[in-house]
Amino acid sequence: MYNDIFNDILEQVSEISGHLWNYGWAERNGGNISYNITGCASLFCERPALGTPRPIGFKVPELAGAYFLVTGTGKRMRYVSKSPLDNAAVIRICPDLEHYEIVAEKEIFPSSELPSHLAIHNFLQVDRPSYKAVLHTHPIELIAMTHNRAFLEKDVLTKILWSMIPETRAFCPKGLGVVRYVLPGSVALAEATLEQLKEYDVVLWEKHGVVAVGEDLVEAFDMLDTLSKSAKIYESACSMGFVPEGMSDAQMNELKEAFNL
Ligand code: 13P
Ligand code: ZN
C-alpha cells in the first residue's frame, strides 16, 4: 500500500519505539518521534486535511509543503511499536508556514513537543539536509546525571561520557549539548534546543530527557544507546564505591586521530 521508503520508516519507528519502552525510557506517554517524510509522502498529497489548520507558534520558512510523521500526543511508545500509524499523526505544513494540518486517516494530534521537532527540522533542512529523524526520549541514567549542577557546564558531560568506553568517543563524535530546565512543549525549549544543535547531534534537557537527530531513526537511537551505556558504566562504578577514572585525554586523542573524528 505504501512505497518502500515509507514502509522502511514505519519499520524503524516500530522497532525503535519498542526499544524505548523495553529500556524503561518511555514511561506512560514519555518521548516522541518525528520523521521528515516529504520525499515519500505521495500517498498523503491528495488527502484533504482533517479539521482546521493549527498554529505552530512560529514560522518554518524551510518547510514549505513538507510532510511529517509525528507520534501522537499522549500516545504510548509500547503501542506506537505495535501499530505506528494508529498512534502517530501525519501532518503537512501550510503555505503560510505558520500552521500545519493533519492529513492521516485518523485525526491524531501530534506530540506536545511539536514546536521543538519542527524548529529542529526547519534548521536541519538547511544545515544537515540528509537528516530526517528527530527522537526525544527519557533515558534514566542520562537524566539522572543532569541533576548534578557540575555536569551541566559546557562539555563536562561530553568528556565524562566519552571517557567511559572508546565506542562513545567514536560513535558520538560531536558529544552532547545541554539545555537548562525549560517548560516541556514550549517554544522557549525549542529555541534553546536549536542553539545547541548548531554544535551537537544530541541535546540533553535538564531534569527531563534527551533529543537526538540523525539521517534516520536508527542512527539517532544508536547515539543515545551508546551515551546511555557510558552513563550506566559511570553509575555502576559509583555504586561500587569509586568515581571511574575514565580514559585519559591522550587515549581519547589517539582515537580521534585513528578514526578521523
Ligand atoms: P507527548 O505525549 O505530547 O509526545 O509528550 C511526551 C513527552 O515526553 C513530553 O516531553
Ligand atoms: Zn519528554
PDB file of C-alpha atoms in Angstrom, residues 18-27 137-140:
ATOM      1  CA  GLY A  18       9.733  -0.865  21.121  1.00  0.00           C
ATOM      2  CA  HIS A  19      13.317  -0.415  22.353  1.00  0.00           C
ATOM      3  CA  LEU A  20      12.364   2.829  24.123  1.00  0.00           C
ATOM      4  CA  TRP A  21       9.647   1.006  26.049  1.00  0.00           C
ATOM      5  CA  ASN A  22      11.806  -2.048  26.796  1.00  0.00           C
ATOM      6  CA  TYR A  23      14.692   0.130  28.013  1.00  0.00           C
ATOM      7  CA  GLY A  24      12.418   1.839  30.541  1.00  0.00           C
ATOM      8  CA  TRP A  25      12.875   5.163  28.755  1.00  0.00           C
ATOM      9  CA  ALA A  26       9.189   5.590  27.855  1.00  0.00           C
ATOM     10  CA  GLU A  27       7.024   5.684  30.978  1.00  0.00           C
ATOM     11  CA  THR A 137      13.097  10.185  24.956  1.00  0.00           C
ATOM     12  CA  HIS A 138      13.680   9.870  28.738  1.00  0.00           C
ATOM     13  CA  PRO A 139      16.826   7.720  29.351  1.00  0.00           C
ATOM     14  CA  ILE A 140      17.163   7.115  33.098  1.00  0.00           C
TER      15      ILE A 140
END
